[in-house]
Coordinates of C-alpha atoms (C1' of nucleotides) in Angstrom, one line a residue:
Chain Y
X1 CA -9.0 -28.0 2.5
X2 CA -11.8 -25.5 2.4
X3 CA -13.1 -25.4 -1.2
X4 CA -15.3 -22.4 -0.6
X5 CA -13.6 -19.2 -1.9
X6 CA -13.5 -16.4 0.6
X7 CA -16.4 -14.1 0.4
X8 CA -14.2 -11.2 -0.8
X9 CA -12.9 -13.3 -3.7
X10 CA -16.3 -13.8 -5.1
X11 CA -16.6 -10.1 -5.8
X12 CA -14.1 -10.4 -8.6
X13 CA -15.1 -10.2 -12.2
X14 CA -14.7 -13.4 -14.1
X15 CA -12.6 -11.4 -16.5
X16 CA -10.0 -10.7 -13.7
X17 CA -8.3 -14.0 -14.2
X18 CA -7.2 -13.1 -17.7
X19 CA -5.5 -9.8 -16.9
X20 CA -1.9 -9.8 -18.1
X21 CA 0.7 -7.1 -17.3
X22 CA 3.9 -6.2 -19.0
X23 CA 6.4 -6.7 -16.2
X24 CA 9.5 -4.7 -16.6
X25 CA 11.4 -6.9 -14.1
X26 CA 11.0 -10.0 -16.2
X27 CA 10.4 -8.3 -19.5
X28 CA 7.5 -10.7 -20.0
X29 CA 3.8 -10.3 -20.2
X30 CA 2.6 -12.1 -17.2
X31 CA -0.8 -13.1 -15.8
X32 CA -1.8 -10.9 -12.9
X33 CA -1.9 -12.8 -9.6
X34 CA -2.0 -10.6 -6.6
X35 CA -0.6 -11.8 -3.3
X36 CA -3.9 -11.6 -1.5
X37 CA -6.9 -11.2 -3.8
X38 CA -9.1 -9.3 -3.9
X39 CA -6.6 -6.9 -2.3
X40 CA -4.1 -5.2 -4.5
X41 CA -1.3 -3.0 -3.4
X42 CA 0.0 -0.5 -5.9
X43 CA 2.7 2.1 -5.5
X44 CA 3.4 4.9 -8.0
X45 CA 6.2 7.4 -7.8
X46 CA 4.6 10.8 -7.6
X47 CA 6.0 14.3 -8.4
X48 CA 8.7 16.3 -6.8
X49 CA 6.8 19.5 -5.9
X50 CA 9.3 22.2 -6.8
X51 CA 7.6 23.4 -10.0
X52 CA 4.5 23.0 -12.1
X53 CA 3.9 19.6 -13.6
X54 CA 4.0 19.4 -17.3
X55 CA 2.2 17.3 -19.8
X56 CA 4.8 14.5 -19.7
X57 CA 4.2 14.1 -16.0
X58 CA 0.5 14.0 -16.6
X59 CA 0.9 11.1 -19.0
X60 CA 2.4 8.8 -16.3
X61 CA -0.2 9.6 -13.8
X62 CA -2.9 9.1 -16.4
X63 CA -1.4 5.7 -17.2
X64 CA -1.7 4.5 -13.7
X65 CA -5.1 6.1 -13.3
X66 CA -6.4 3.8 -15.9
X67 CA -4.6 0.8 -14.3
X68 CA -6.2 1.8 -11.0
X69 CA -9.6 2.3 -12.6
X70 CA -9.5 -1.0 -14.4
X71 CA -8.5 -3.0 -11.3
X72 CA -11.3 -1.4 -9.4
X73 CA -13.7 -2.2 -12.2
X74 CA -12.6 -5.9 -12.0
X75 CA -13.6 -5.9 -8.4
X76 CA -10.2 -5.6 -6.7
X77 CA -9.9 -3.7 -3.5
X78 CA -7.0 -1.5 -4.4
X79 CA -4.8 0.4 -2.0
X80 CA -3.1 2.9 -4.3
X81 CA -0.2 4.8 -2.8
X82 CA 1.3 7.7 -4.7
X83 CA 3.8 9.8 -2.9
X84 CA 4.7 13.5 -2.9
X85 CA 8.4 14.1 -2.9
X86 CA 9.0 17.2 -0.8
X87 CA 12.6 16.7 0.3
X88 CA 15.7 14.9 -0.7
X89 CA 15.6 15.3 -4.5
X90 CA 18.8 17.1 -5.4
X91 CA 19.7 19.2 -8.4
X92 CA 22.8 18.6 -10.5
X93 CA 24.6 15.4 -11.2
X94 CA 26.1 14.5 -7.9
X95 CA 24.9 13.8 -4.4
X96 CA 26.2 17.2 -3.4
X97 CA 23.6 19.1 -5.5
X98 CA 21.2 21.4 -3.8
X99 CA 17.8 20.2 -2.7
X100 CA 15.3 21.2 -5.3
X101 CA 12.7 22.4 -2.9
X102 CA 15.2 24.2 -0.8
X103 CA 16.7 25.9 -3.9
X104 CA 13.3 27.2 -5.0
X105 CA 12.6 28.4 -1.5
X106 CA 15.9 30.3 -1.3
X107 CA 15.4 31.9 -4.7
X108 CA 11.9 33.1 -3.9
X109 CA 12.7 33.9 -0.3
X110 CA 9.9 31.8 1.1
X111 CA 9.6 28.8 3.4
X112 CA 10.3 25.4 1.8
X113 CA 6.9 24.2 2.9
X114 CA 5.4 27.1 1.0
X115 CA 7.0 25.8 -2.1
X116 CA 5.7 22.3 -1.3
X117 CA 2.2 23.5 -0.7
X118 CA 2.0 25.7 -3.8
X119 CA 3.1 23.0 -6.2
X120 CA 1.2 20.3 -4.4
X121 CA -2.0 22.4 -4.9
X122 CA -1.1 22.9 -8.5
X123 CA -0.5 19.1 -8.9
X124 CA -3.9 18.3 -7.4
X125 CA -5.6 20.9 -9.6
X126 CA -4.1 19.4 -12.7
X127 CA -5.0 15.8 -11.7
X128 CA -8.6 17.0 -11.2
X129 CA -8.7 18.7 -14.5
X130 CA -7.7 15.5 -16.3
X131 CA -10.1 13.4 -14.3
X132 CA -7.3 11.5 -12.6
X133 CA -8.6 9.9 -9.5
X134 CA -6.9 10.6 -6.2
X135 CA -4.9 7.7 -4.7
X136 CA -5.9 6.0 -1.5
X137 CA -2.9 7.4 0.3
X138 CA -0.7 10.2 -0.7
X139 CA 2.2 10.2 1.7
X140 CA 5.0 12.8 1.8
X141 CA 8.7 12.2 2.4
X142 CA 8.9 14.8 5.2
X143 CA 6.1 13.0 7.0
X144 CA 8.2 9.9 7.2
X145 CA 11.6 11.0 8.4
X146 CA 11.4 8.7 11.5
X147 CA 10.7 5.7 9.3
X148 CA 13.5 6.6 6.9
X149 CA 16.0 6.8 9.8
X150 CA 14.8 3.5 11.0
X151 CA 15.2 1.9 7.6
X152 CA 18.7 3.2 7.3
X153 CA 19.6 1.6 10.6
X154 CA 18.3 -1.7 9.4
X155 CA 20.3 -1.5 6.2
X156 CA 23.4 -0.6 8.3
X157 CA 22.8 -3.5 10.7
X158 CA 22.7 -5.8 7.7
X159 CA 26.0 -4.4 6.5
X160 CA 24.9 -2.7 3.3
X161 CA 25.5 0.8 4.3
X162 CA 28.2 2.8 6.0
X163 CA 28.6 6.2 7.6
X164 CA 31.1 8.7 6.4
X165 CA 31.4 12.2 7.9
X166 CA 27.8 12.4 9.1
X167 CA 26.3 11.0 5.9
X168 CA 25.2 7.4 5.2
X169 CA 25.7 5.7 1.9
X170 CA 24.4 2.5 0.4
X171 CA 27.3 0.0 -0.3
X172 CA 26.4 -1.1 -3.8
X173 CA 29.5 -3.3 -4.2
X174 CA 28.8 -5.2 -1.0
X175 CA 25.1 -5.6 -1.9
X176 CA 26.0 -6.9 -5.4
X177 CA 28.0 -9.7 -3.9
X178 CA 24.9 -11.5 -2.9
X179 CA 22.3 -9.8 -5.0
X180 CA 21.6 -9.1 -8.6
X181 CA 22.0 -5.3 -8.6
X182 CA 20.9 -4.1 -12.0
X183 CA 18.3 -6.8 -12.5
X184 CA 15.5 -4.4 -13.2
X185 CA 17.4 -2.0 -15.5
X186 CA 19.5 -4.6 -17.3
X187 CA 22.7 -3.0 -16.1
X188 CA 25.8 -4.9 -15.0
X189 CA 27.7 -3.6 -12.1
X190 CA 31.1 -3.9 -13.8
X191 CA 30.0 -1.9 -16.7
X192 CA 28.4 0.7 -14.5
X193 CA 31.7 0.8 -12.7
X194 CA 33.6 1.6 -15.9
X195 CA 31.1 4.1 -17.2
X196 CA 30.6 6.2 -14.2
X197 CA 32.4 9.5 -14.5
X198 CA 34.8 10.6 -11.9
X199 CA 32.9 13.4 -10.2
X200 CA 34.0 16.0 -7.7
X201 CA 32.9 15.8 -4.1
X202 CA 32.5 12.1 -4.0
X203 CA 35.4 11.3 -1.7
X204 CA 33.1 10.3 1.1
X205 CA 31.9 7.4 -0.9
X206 CA 33.8 4.1 -1.0
X207 CA 32.6 3.7 -4.6
X208 CA 31.1 6.0 -7.1
X209 CA 28.1 3.7 -7.5
X210 CA 27.1 4.1 -3.9
X211 CA 24.1 6.4 -3.3
X212 CA 23.1 8.5 -0.4
X213 CA 20.7 7.3 2.2
X214 CA 21.3 10.2 4.5
X215 CA 23.1 13.4 3.8
X216 CA 24.6 15.7 6.4
X217 CA 23.2 19.2 5.8
X218 CA 25.6 22.0 5.3
X219 CA 24.9 25.5 6.5
X220 CA 23.0 26.6 3.3
X221 CA 20.5 23.8 3.6
X222 CA 17.1 25.0 4.8
X223 CA 15.5 21.6 5.4
X224 CA 17.2 19.3 7.9
X225 CA 16.3 16.9 10.7
X226 CA 18.2 15.3 13.6
X227 CA 19.5 11.8 13.1
X228 CA 22.0 9.5 14.8
X229 CA 24.6 10.6 12.2
X230 CA 24.1 14.2 11.7
X231 CA 21.6 17.1 11.3
X232 CA 20.6 16.3 7.7
X233 CA 18.1 15.0 5.3
X234 CA 17.2 11.7 3.6
X235 CA 18.2 10.6 0.1
X236 CA 15.8 10.6 -2.7
X237 CA 15.5 6.9 -3.3
X238 CA 14.8 6.1 0.3
X239 CA 11.3 7.6 0.7
X240 CA 9.7 5.3 -1.8
X241 CA 11.1 2.2 -0.2
X242 CA 10.0 3.4 3.2
X243 CA 6.5 4.5 2.3
X244 CA 5.7 1.5 0.0
X245 CA 6.8 -0.8 2.8
X246 CA 4.9 1.0 5.4
X247 CA 1.6 1.1 3.6
X248 CA 1.8 -2.0 1.3
X249 CA 4.1 -4.4 3.1
X250 CA 7.5 -5.8 2.3
X251 CA 6.2 -7.6 -0.8
X252 CA 3.4 -6.0 -2.8
X253 CA 1.8 -6.3 -6.1
X254 CA 2.4 -3.4 -8.5
X255 CA 5.0 -0.7 -8.6
X256 CA 4.7 2.0 -11.3
X257 CA 6.5 5.0 -12.5
X258 CA 8.0 6.7 -15.5
X259 CA 10.6 4.9 -17.6
X260 CA 13.2 7.5 -16.7
X261 CA 13.0 6.3 -13.1
X262 CA 13.9 2.8 -13.8
X263 CA 17.6 3.5 -13.3
X264 CA 18.8 4.5 -10.8
X265 CA 15.7 5.3 -8.7
X266 CA 13.8 2.0 -8.9
X267 CA 17.0 -0.1 -9.0
X268 CA 18.0 1.6 -5.7
X269 CA 14.6 1.0 -4.2
X270 CA 14.9 -2.7 -4.8
X271 CA 18.4 -2.7 -3.3
X272 CA 17.2 -0.7 -0.2
X273 CA 14.3 -3.0 0.4
X274 CA 16.4 -6.1 0.1
X275 CA 19.2 -4.6 2.1
X276 CA 16.8 -3.9 4.9
X277 CA 14.3 -6.8 4.7
X278 CA 16.0 -9.8 3.0
X279 CA 16.2 -11.3 -0.4
X280 CA 12.6 -11.7 -1.5
X281 CA 11.5 -9.4 -4.3
X282 CA 9.7 -6.4 -2.8
X283 CA 7.6 -5.9 -5.9
X284 CA 5.9 -8.6 -8.1
X285 CA 5.1 -6.5 -11.1
X286 CA 7.0 -3.4 -12.2
X287 CA 5.2 -1.2 -14.7
X288 CA 6.9 1.6 -16.5
X289 CA 5.1 4.3 -18.5
X290 CA 7.0 5.6 -21.5
X291 CA 7.8 9.2 -22.3
X292 CA 5.8 11.8 -24.1
X293 CA 8.0 13.3 -26.8
X294 CA 7.9 16.5 -28.8
X295 CA 9.5 16.3 -32.3
X296 CA 10.9 13.0 -31.2
X297 CA 12.5 14.4 -28.1
X298 CA 11.5 13.6 -24.6
X299 CA 9.5 16.3 -23.0
X300 CA 11.3 17.4 -19.9
X301 CA 11.8 20.3 -17.6
X302 CA 15.5 20.6 -18.4
X303 CA 14.9 20.5 -22.2
X304 CA 12.5 23.4 -21.9
X305 CA 10.2 21.7 -24.4
X306 CA 7.4 21.0 -21.9
X307 CA 4.3 23.0 -21.4
X308 CA 1.9 23.2 -18.5
X309 CA -1.7 22.1 -18.7
X310 CA -2.7 25.7 -18.5
X311 CA -0.7 26.6 -21.5
X312 CA -2.2 23.6 -23.3
X313 CA -5.8 24.6 -22.6
X314 CA -5.3 28.2 -23.5
X315 CA -3.0 27.4 -26.5
X316 CA -0.6 30.1 -25.2
X317 CA 2.7 28.4 -26.1
X318 CA 4.9 28.5 -29.2
X319 CA 4.5 24.8 -29.7
X320 CA 0.7 25.0 -29.8
X321 CA -1.4 26.1 -32.7
X322 CA -4.4 26.3 -30.6
X323 CA -5.8 25.3 -27.2
X324 CA -6.9 21.8 -26.4
X325 CA -9.3 20.6 -23.8
X326 CA -8.2 18.2 -21.0
X327 CA -10.5 15.5 -22.3
X328 CA -9.0 15.8 -25.8
X329 CA -5.5 15.3 -24.3
X330 CA -6.6 12.5 -22.2
X331 CA -8.2 10.8 -25.2
X332 CA -5.1 11.5 -27.3
X333 CA -2.8 9.8 -24.7
X334 CA -5.1 6.8 -24.4
X335 CA -4.9 6.3 -28.2
X336 CA -1.4 5.1 -27.7
X337 CA -0.2 2.2 -25.5
X338 CA 1.4 3.4 -22.2
X339 CA 4.6 1.4 -22.8
X340 CA 5.5 3.1 -26.0
X341 CA 6.7 6.6 -26.6
X342 CA 4.0 9.0 -27.7
X343 CA 4.8 11.9 -29.9
X344 CA 3.0 15.2 -29.3
X345 CA 2.0 17.2 -32.3
X346 CA -0.8 19.6 -33.3
X347 CA -2.2 17.4 -36.1
X348 CA -2.4 14.4 -33.7
X349 CA -4.2 16.5 -31.1
X350 CA -6.6 17.9 -33.6
X351 CA -7.3 14.4 -34.9
X352 CA -8.0 13.3 -31.3
X353 CA -10.2 16.3 -30.8
X354 CA -12.4 15.3 -33.7
X355 CA -12.4 11.6 -32.9
X356 CA -13.4 12.3 -29.3
X357 CA -16.2 14.6 -30.5
X358 CA -17.6 11.8 -32.7
X359 CA -17.4 9.3 -29.8
X360 CA -19.1 11.7 -27.4
X361 CA -21.8 12.6 -29.9
X362 CA -22.8 8.9 -30.3
X363 CA -22.7 8.4 -26.6
X364 CA -25.0 11.3 -26.2
X365 CA -27.4 9.8 -28.7
X366 CA -27.9 6.7 -26.6
X367 CA -30.5 8.0 -24.2
X368 CA -32.7 9.1 -27.1
X369 CA -32.7 5.8 -28.9
X370 CA -36.1 4.1 -29.3
X371 CA -36.0 0.3 -28.8
X372 CA -38.1 -2.0 -31.0
X373 CA -40.0 -4.9 -29.6
X374 CA -38.8 -7.5 -32.1
X375 CA -35.5 -6.1 -33.3
X376 CA -33.9 -7.3 -36.4
X377 CA -30.9 -9.5 -35.9
X378 CA -28.7 -7.0 -34.1
X379 CA -24.9 -7.1 -34.2
X380 CA -23.4 -9.2 -31.5
X381 CA -23.1 -6.8 -28.7
X382 CA -21.7 -9.4 -26.3
X383 CA -18.8 -9.8 -28.7
X384 CA -18.1 -6.1 -28.4
X385 CA -18.0 -6.5 -24.6
X386 CA -15.7 -9.5 -24.7
X387 CA -13.4 -7.6 -27.1
X388 CA -13.3 -4.7 -24.7
X389 CA -12.2 -6.9 -21.8
X390 CA -9.7 -8.7 -24.0
X391 CA -8.1 -5.3 -24.9
X392 CA -7.8 -4.2 -21.3
X393 CA -6.6 -7.6 -20.1
X394 CA -3.8 -7.4 -22.7
X395 CA -1.6 -5.1 -20.6
X396 CA -4.2 -2.3 -20.6
X397 CA -4.3 -1.9 -24.4
X398 CA -6.4 1.3 -24.4
X399 CA -6.0 2.0 -28.2
X400 CA -7.6 -1.4 -29.0
X401 CA -10.4 -0.7 -26.5
X402 CA -11.0 2.6 -28.2
X403 CA -11.3 0.8 -31.5
X404 CA -14.0 -1.4 -30.0
X405 CA -15.8 1.7 -28.8
X406 CA -15.8 3.0 -32.3
X407 CA -17.5 -0.1 -33.4
X408 CA -20.2 0.7 -30.8
X409 CA -20.4 4.2 -32.2
X410 CA -21.3 2.8 -35.6
X411 CA -24.1 0.8 -34.1
X412 CA -25.4 3.8 -32.2
X413 CA -25.4 6.0 -35.2
X414 CA -27.0 3.4 -37.4
X415 CA -29.8 2.9 -35.0
X416 CA -30.2 6.7 -34.6
X417 CA -30.5 7.0 -38.3
X418 CA -33.0 4.3 -38.6
X419 CA -30.8 1.9 -40.6
X420 CA -30.6 -0.6 -37.8
X421 CA -33.0 -1.7 -35.0
X422 CA -32.2 -2.7 -31.5
X423 CA -34.4 -4.0 -28.8
X424 CA -34.2 -2.6 -25.2
X425 CA -31.6 -5.1 -24.1
X426 CA -29.4 -4.1 -27.0
X427 CA -29.6 -0.5 -26.1
X428 CA -28.9 -1.3 -22.5
X429 CA -25.9 -3.3 -23.5
X430 CA -24.5 -0.3 -25.4
X431 CA -25.1 2.0 -22.5
X432 CA -23.3 -0.4 -20.2
X433 CA -20.4 -0.6 -22.6
X434 CA -20.0 3.2 -22.7
X435 CA -20.6 3.7 -19.0
X436 CA -18.2 1.1 -17.9
X437 CA -15.4 1.3 -20.5
X438 CA -15.5 4.9 -21.7
X439 CA -16.5 6.5 -18.4
X440 CA -15.4 4.3 -15.5
X441 CA -12.2 2.8 -17.0
X442 CA -11.0 5.4 -19.6
X443 CA -12.3 8.2 -17.4
X444 CA -13.8 10.0 -20.4
X445 CA -16.7 12.4 -19.7
X446 CA -18.6 14.9 -21.7
X447 CA -17.0 18.4 -21.3
X448 CA -18.9 21.5 -20.4
X449 CA -21.5 19.1 -19.0
X450 CA -23.6 21.9 -17.7
X451 CA -23.6 23.7 -21.0
X452 CA -24.0 20.5 -23.1
X453 CA -27.0 19.5 -21.1
X454 CA -28.3 23.0 -21.5
X455 CA -30.3 25.0 -19.0
X456 CA -34.1 25.0 -19.4
X457 CA -33.9 28.6 -20.6
X458 CA -31.2 27.8 -23.2
X459 CA -33.2 24.8 -24.5
X460 CA -36.3 27.0 -24.7
X461 CA -34.6 29.7 -26.6
X462 CA -33.1 27.2 -29.0
X463 CA -36.5 25.7 -29.6
X464 CA -38.0 29.0 -30.4
X465 CA -35.2 29.8 -32.8
X466 CA -35.4 26.4 -34.5
X467 CA -39.2 26.7 -34.8
X468 CA -38.9 30.1 -36.5
X469 CA -36.2 28.7 -38.8
X470 CA -38.3 25.7 -39.5
X471 CA -41.1 28.0 -40.7
X472 CA -38.6 29.8 -43.0
X473 CA -37.6 26.5 -44.4
X474 CA -41.1 25.4 -44.9
X475 CA -41.6 28.7 -46.9
X476 CA -38.5 27.9 -48.9
X477 CA -37.0 31.1 -47.5
X478 CA -33.5 29.7 -47.7
X479 CA -31.9 33.0 -47.1
X480 CA -33.4 33.4 -43.7
X481 CA -32.8 29.8 -42.7
X482 CA -29.2 30.1 -43.7
X483 CA -28.7 33.4 -42.0
X484 CA -29.9 31.9 -38.7
X485 CA -27.7 28.9 -39.1
X486 CA -24.6 31.0 -40.0
X487 CA -25.1 33.5 -37.1
X488 CA -25.6 30.7 -34.6
X489 CA -22.4 29.1 -35.9
X490 CA -20.6 32.3 -35.2
X491 CA -21.8 32.0 -31.6
X492 CA -20.6 28.4 -31.4
X493 CA -23.9 26.7 -32.0
X494 CA -24.1 24.0 -34.7
X495 CA -27.4 23.4 -36.4
X496 CA -28.1 20.0 -37.9
X497 CA -31.2 19.3 -40.0
X498 CA -32.1 15.7 -39.6
X499 CA -35.1 13.7 -40.9
X500 CA -36.9 14.1 -37.6
X501 CA -36.3 17.8 -37.2
X502 CA -33.5 20.1 -36.2
X503 CA -30.9 19.5 -33.5
X504 CA -28.1 21.6 -32.2
X505 CA -24.8 21.2 -30.4
X506 CA -22.5 23.7 -28.7
X507 CA -18.8 23.9 -29.4
Chain T
rG1 C1' 31.3 2.9 -25.2
rG2 C1' 27.3 0.1 -22.3
rU3 C1' 21.9 -1.1 -21.4
rC4 C1' 17.2 -0.8 -23.5
rU5 C1' 13.3 0.6 -26.9
rG6 C1' 11.6 1.6 -31.5
rG7 C1' 11.4 2.3 -37.2
rU8 C1' 3.9 0.5 -39.9
rG9 C1' -0.1 3.9 -45.3
rG10 C1' -0.8 11.7 -46.1
rC11 C1' -0.6 12.2 -40.2
rC12 C1' -1.2 9.7 -35.3
rG13 C1' -1.2 4.9 -33.8
rA14 C1' -2.6 -0.9 -32.7
rG15 C1' -1.0 -5.6 -34.2
rU16 C1' 4.1 -9.9 -33.3
rG17 C1' 3.7 -16.4 -38.0
rG18 C1' -1.8 -17.1 -42.2
rC19 C1' -7.8 -14.0 -40.2
rU20 C1' -10.7 -5.8 -41.3
rA21 C1' -7.0 -2.6 -36.1
rG22 C1' -8.9 2.2 -35.0
rG23 C1' -8.9 7.6 -35.3
rC24 C1' -7.8 11.9 -38.4
rU25 C1' -7.1 13.7 -43.5
rC26 C1' -8.3 13.4 -48.7
rA27 C1' -11.6 11.7 -53.0
rG28 C1' -16.3 9.6 -54.6
rC29 C1' -21.3 8.1 -53.5
rU30 C1' -26.1 7.9 -50.4
rC31 C1' -29.2 11.3 -47.6
rU32 C1' -30.3 16.6 -48.0
rG33 C1' -33.1 23.1 -50.5
rC34 C1' -27.9 23.8 -49.5
rA35 C1' -24.6 22.7 -45.5
rA36 C1' -23.5 19.8 -41.4
rA37 C1' -24.0 15.1 -39.3
rA38 C1' -24.3 10.0 -40.3
rG39 C1' -23.5 5.7 -43.5
rC40 C1' -20.9 3.2 -47.7
rU41 C1' -16.6 2.9 -50.9
rG42 C1' -11.7 4.1 -52.1
rC43 C1' -6.9 6.0 -50.9
rU44 C1' 0.5 2.4 -54.1
rA45 C1' 1.8 0.4 -45.1
rC46 C1' 4.9 -2.6 -42.7
rA47 C1' 13.4 1.0 -42.9
rG48 C1' 17.0 -2.1 -46.1
rC49 C1' 19.4 -6.7 -47.3
rG50 C1' 19.8 -11.9 -46.4
rG51 C1' 17.8 -16.4 -43.9
rU52 C1' 14.0 -19.9 -41.5
rU53 C1' 8.9 -21.4 -43.2
rC54 C1' 3.9 -24.1 -47.3
rG55 C1' 3.3 -18.9 -45.6
rA56 C1' 6.7 -13.1 -42.2
rA57 C1' 5.0 -6.5 -40.9
rU58 C1' 5.3 -10.5 -37.2
rC59 C1' 10.9 -15.3 -36.0
rC60 C1' 16.6 -15.2 -36.8
rG61 C1' 21.1 -12.5 -38.7
rC62 C1' 23.4 -8.2 -40.6
rU63 C1' 23.1 -3.0 -42.1
rC64 C1' 21.1 1.9 -41.8
rC65 C1' 18.2 5.4 -38.9
rA66 C1' 15.9 7.4 -34.4
rG67 C1' 15.0 7.9 -29.3
rA68 C1' 15.6 6.9 -23.9
rC69 C1' 18.7 5.6 -19.8
rC70 C1' 23.8 5.3 -18.0
rU71 C1' 23.9 12.7 -14.2
rC72 C1' 18.1 15.9 -11.9
rC73 C1' 13.6 14.6 -14.7
rA74 C1' 7.0 10.9 -15.0

RNA sequence: GGUCUGGUGGCCGAGUGGCUAGGCUCAGCUCUGCAAAAGCUGCUACAGCGGUUCGAAUCCGCUCCAGACCUCCA
């Protein structure tokens, strides 16, 4: 046996071996062991691009953005696949509903692909605004029709699907004879059988639990492709099975998505993969992000209680008392664990806004800290770092990581105020902590970077003003000094008199 | 009805057998011309009842309440 680890494996952080994930499939927290380290395959169900994404959607993509960032930080070579659903997702509660994209196109009298492009663009804009990194591959369902047809054929050859009147359905009953259908969602097939309502237009199916792999298009359908069975279109669940298999293989490491996709979507994905490829589990770790709620209710398009990122930023929505910046929202969401529901409220957002501001201010002070040669006994900064890793390794516990960062904030502020001394190594350790955990992993960045940094002219102007005000203060001309401070405040510039002179910040 | 989650202090939100979560708010103090910032201190927390245990917010049982999924939704 070769005892030398492969070169690639040596790039992994020593902390990588302690990463634990909450696996929805086993309902256990399990140590993360990828199939082929340092390579990691991760698939996340992306949006259906028939309307603007809302904040609840953002939460899920943010969750997996942090997962992606942390895996990269640990040194994994991650192939992150996040699809765009641009066909096959039906409205209504039966398989006879209208295609969402097609419906939108018909209503607006435009091409389906115009709908797709418009909302794909919107989606990408939103992801950028929230500092969510693009995935390695972003495949579309319409770009994989050939592969989908081929997978249906495999499933049929294995006896788990049947054709009826030009459509093809997955035979859940047959599949369940030799497989544990319902393993992921905890459902039992007999109960599902009893609970499923009798719906119209299901006569083609042998069983109400069966789901569509291919649907024959009727005359009103705008999007359709030729297939061995009919001119039609693929079922919604199929695309994810096809694209994950194509880009990540038949068994890959992580599959993510929103909690609301667990059943039936993800359950069907597993069934399709096994139906086509055999009994081994297609996914080792299933991760599910929980819902964003408003007044205790899930934010969703159909409830009408969602708002778009634009409404959020402008504050132009009845649920919003004011506008909130994207970083505030990002920080707010990271203050809760991804697996729990998170309730949106104005007080909570305002708390996050202030908390983030304090965090960012301390971070900004770091560059200006003066090290001492022989620092007093400094707090144990390596302990902070270890706690930060421990938090992330515990199923991406970002709220605990943030608590660690606030401990670092206290150190920074104390040093800046002269109450504590740090040597150069200590300051570097703090910088590394912020750069790696706040910036790289949590994806936090100072907002209005250009403004906060200030242009030379702005800095010059502010220095002139502060010098004049300093003279007024020296003359005990408090009226003038306060006038300057108040007027600047009205313009969104905060003046702070410290021991070593006056500093300013912009709103 | 079934499956699953959860009920933590003024608010948000971690923690899952003994060890400070954290943020925000509020009050007091330090600093300061005042203010802001920062720091320190404080602010009647673990839905209820019973059980296991030397010890339970944390485990078990029951009750109550809320939410999600079971039909499109991240």
